[in-house]
Short mmCIF file of C-alpha atoms and ligand atoms in Angstrom, two decimals:
data_model
loop_
_atom_site.label_atom_id
_atom_site.label_comp_id
_atom_site.label_asym_id
_atom_site.label_seq_id
_atom_site.Cartn_x
_atom_site.Cartn_y
_atom_site.Cartn_z
CA MET A 142 -89.71 11.95 -19.26
CA ALA A 143 -87.57 8.94 -19.78
CA MET A 144 -84.50 11.11 -20.07
CA LEU A 145 -85.43 13.01 -16.83
CA ARG A 146 -85.73 9.66 -15.09
CA SER A 147 -82.31 8.63 -16.33
CA PHE A 148 -80.82 11.87 -15.07
CA LEU A 149 -82.46 11.36 -11.71
CA LEU A 150 -81.18 7.85 -11.53
CA LEU A 151 -77.67 8.98 -12.45
CA PHE A 152 -77.85 11.69 -9.83
CA ILE A 153 -78.89 9.19 -7.13
CA VAL A 154 -76.13 6.76 -8.13
CA PHE A 155 -73.49 9.54 -7.94
CA SER A 156 -74.77 10.81 -4.61
CA MET A 157 -74.64 7.36 -3.17
CA GLY A 158 -71.17 6.90 -4.54
CA ASN A 159 -69.93 10.00 -2.75
CA ALA A 160 -71.59 8.98 0.50
CA GLU A 161 -69.80 5.70 0.32
CA VAL A 162 -66.44 7.36 -0.24
CA ASN A 163 -66.99 9.31 2.96
CA LEU A 164 -67.98 6.37 4.94
CA VAL A 165 -64.96 4.26 3.94
CA LYS A 166 -62.41 6.94 4.69
CA LYS A 167 -59.55 4.91 6.10
CA CYS A 168 -56.11 5.32 7.52
CA PRO A 169 -53.13 4.64 5.22
CA TYR A 170 -51.74 1.16 5.44
CA GLY A 171 -49.76 0.66 8.68
CA TRP A 172 -51.47 3.53 10.51
CA THR A 173 -54.08 2.87 13.25
CA ASN A 174 -57.32 4.88 13.49
CA PHE A 175 -58.38 6.50 16.76
CA GLY A 176 -61.19 9.09 16.62
CA VAL A 177 -60.68 11.45 13.64
CA ARG A 178 -56.91 10.72 13.31
CA CYS A 179 -54.50 7.98 12.27
CA TYR A 180 -51.39 7.15 14.29
CA LYS A 181 -48.16 5.28 13.66
CA PHE A 182 -45.14 4.41 15.82
CA PHE A 183 -41.76 4.70 14.09
CA SER A 184 -38.89 2.75 15.79
CA GLN A 185 -36.10 4.67 13.99
CA ALA A 186 -34.27 6.61 16.76
CA VAL A 187 -33.87 10.30 15.89
CA ASN A 188 -33.75 13.56 17.70
CA TRP A 189 -36.99 15.35 18.46
CA ILE A 190 -37.00 17.92 15.60
CA THR A 191 -36.07 15.22 13.08
CA ALA A 192 -39.00 13.16 14.34
CA GLU A 193 -41.34 16.07 13.84
CA LYS A 194 -39.98 16.78 10.35
CA ASN A 195 -40.32 13.08 9.43
CA CYS A 196 -43.96 13.25 10.51
CA GLN A 197 -44.50 16.42 8.46
CA SER A 198 -43.05 14.70 5.37
CA LEU A 199 -45.95 12.19 5.77
CA ASP A 200 -48.53 14.99 6.08
CA ALA A 201 -48.63 14.43 9.85
CA ASN A 202 -47.20 15.88 13.08
CA LEU A 203 -45.87 14.25 16.21
CA ALA A 204 -48.93 13.02 18.07
CA SER A 205 -50.78 15.38 20.46
CA VAL A 206 -52.79 14.01 23.34
CA HIS A 207 -56.14 15.31 24.61
CA SER A 208 -57.47 12.70 26.95
CA LYS A 209 -56.45 9.73 29.11
CA ILE A 210 -58.09 7.35 26.59
CA GLU A 211 -55.96 8.85 23.82
CA HIS A 212 -52.86 8.59 26.00
CA ASP A 213 -53.49 4.92 26.68
CA PHE A 214 -54.14 4.35 22.96
CA LEU A 215 -50.71 5.81 22.19
CA LEU A 216 -49.07 3.44 24.73
CA SER A 217 -50.77 0.54 23.00
CA LEU A 218 -48.85 1.41 19.74
CA LEU A 219 -45.46 0.99 21.53
CA PRO A 220 -43.63 -2.34 20.88
CA SER A 221 -43.03 -2.88 24.60
CA SER A 222 -44.36 -1.49 27.87
CA SER A 223 -40.86 0.02 28.56
CA THR A 224 -40.51 1.82 25.18
CA ARG A 225 -40.12 5.54 25.50
CA CYS A 226 -40.72 7.80 22.50
CA TRP A 227 -41.08 11.33 21.25
CA PHE A 228 -44.51 12.93 20.89
CA GLY A 229 -45.72 16.37 19.95
CA THR A 230 -45.26 18.63 22.86
CA HIS A 231 -42.36 21.08 23.44
CA ASP A 232 -41.55 24.29 25.40
CA GLY A 233 -38.76 25.38 23.06
CA GLU A 234 -40.37 28.78 22.30
CA GLN A 235 -40.69 29.84 25.90
CA GLU A 236 -39.64 27.89 28.96
CA GLY A 237 -42.64 26.33 30.71
CA GLN A 238 -45.11 27.20 27.83
CA TRP A 239 -45.97 23.84 26.38
CA LEU A 240 -47.43 23.58 23.00
CA TRP A 241 -48.45 20.89 20.46
CA THR A 242 -46.79 20.87 17.09
CA ASP A 243 -50.12 20.22 15.36
CA GLY A 244 -51.57 23.46 16.75
CA THR A 245 -54.33 21.81 18.74
CA PRO A 246 -55.32 23.32 22.17
CA TYR A 247 -53.16 22.34 25.15
CA ASP A 248 -56.11 20.94 27.14
CA TYR A 249 -54.66 17.82 28.78
CA THR A 250 -51.41 16.65 30.46
CA TYR A 251 -50.17 13.48 31.91
CA TRP A 252 -46.72 14.33 33.31
CA ALA A 253 -44.86 11.73 35.34
CA PRO A 254 -44.40 12.78 39.03
CA GLY A 255 -41.78 15.49 39.29
CA GLN A 256 -41.92 16.28 35.59
CA PRO A 257 -41.49 18.57 33.67
CA ASP A 258 -38.27 19.53 35.51
CA ASN A 259 -36.23 21.17 32.72
CA LYS A 260 -33.22 19.34 34.07
CA GLY A 261 -29.81 18.95 32.46
CA GLU A 262 -26.86 21.29 32.07
CA PRO A 263 -25.97 22.97 29.84
CA ILE A 264 -28.79 21.63 27.64
CA THR A 265 -32.27 22.06 29.15
CA GLU A 266 -35.18 19.76 28.50
CA ASN A 267 -37.75 21.10 26.08
CA CYS A 268 -39.19 18.12 24.24
CA GLY A 269 -42.03 15.73 25.20
CA GLU A 270 -41.24 12.12 25.84
CA LEU A 271 -44.00 9.60 26.27
CA ASN A 272 -43.88 6.63 28.76
CA PHE A 273 -41.14 7.88 31.04
CA GLU A 274 -40.46 5.09 33.52
CA ASN A 275 -44.01 3.85 32.74
CA LYS A 276 -45.31 6.80 34.73
CA GLY A 277 -46.31 9.39 32.19
CA TRP A 278 -44.73 12.21 30.26
CA ASN A 279 -41.23 13.64 30.70
CA ASP A 280 -39.49 16.69 29.29
CA GLY A 281 -36.36 15.27 27.73
CA SER A 282 -33.35 16.66 25.91
CA CYS A 283 -34.42 17.33 22.32
CA LEU A 284 -31.19 15.99 20.97
CA SER A 285 -31.44 12.41 22.41
CA PRO A 286 -32.36 9.83 19.75
CA GLN A 287 -35.70 8.01 20.26
CA GLY A 288 -38.56 6.45 18.33
CA TYR A 289 -41.62 8.54 17.81
CA ILE A 290 -45.36 8.58 17.10
CA CYS A 291 -46.85 10.58 14.24
CA ALA A 292 -50.56 11.47 13.92
CA LYS A 293 -52.59 12.75 10.94
CA TYR A 294 -56.28 13.48 10.22
CA LEU A 295 -58.36 10.93 8.41
CA1 CA B 503 -38.08 23.26 29.14
CA1 CA B 504 -37.33 16.01 32.63
#
């Protein structure tokens, strides 16, 4: 009986331990939590595909956006109100078909007025840029160097 009680006690202690681990799931140092994901702005200016690859090397993707609240949260990570940066949308597969690199549904947009315009010759614009003229998203030339925001799940 005493042994059974010890086992029971051990079981309870271990269960509580696990529950605690789940509760204290935190973002890595330097990343900011929002909802179920962690976000970080990187100031190193690189082209869009390098930005996505850099995110992937950190077990992340360029950030996707699914609501105005999330969009405003991303802006709050930028060092200044005029900073523009790469995030996770592109229409490089098929013109006008915008996707998120993290594979989440394309259920929200916040394009700046007149964007996306796929402008620029001979290079067209296929990569998502955040905070264009403080007005919203822009499709920019994927080759231009910019900072970027990565996102990963908790
Ligand atoms: Ca395009
Ligand atoms: Ca554009």
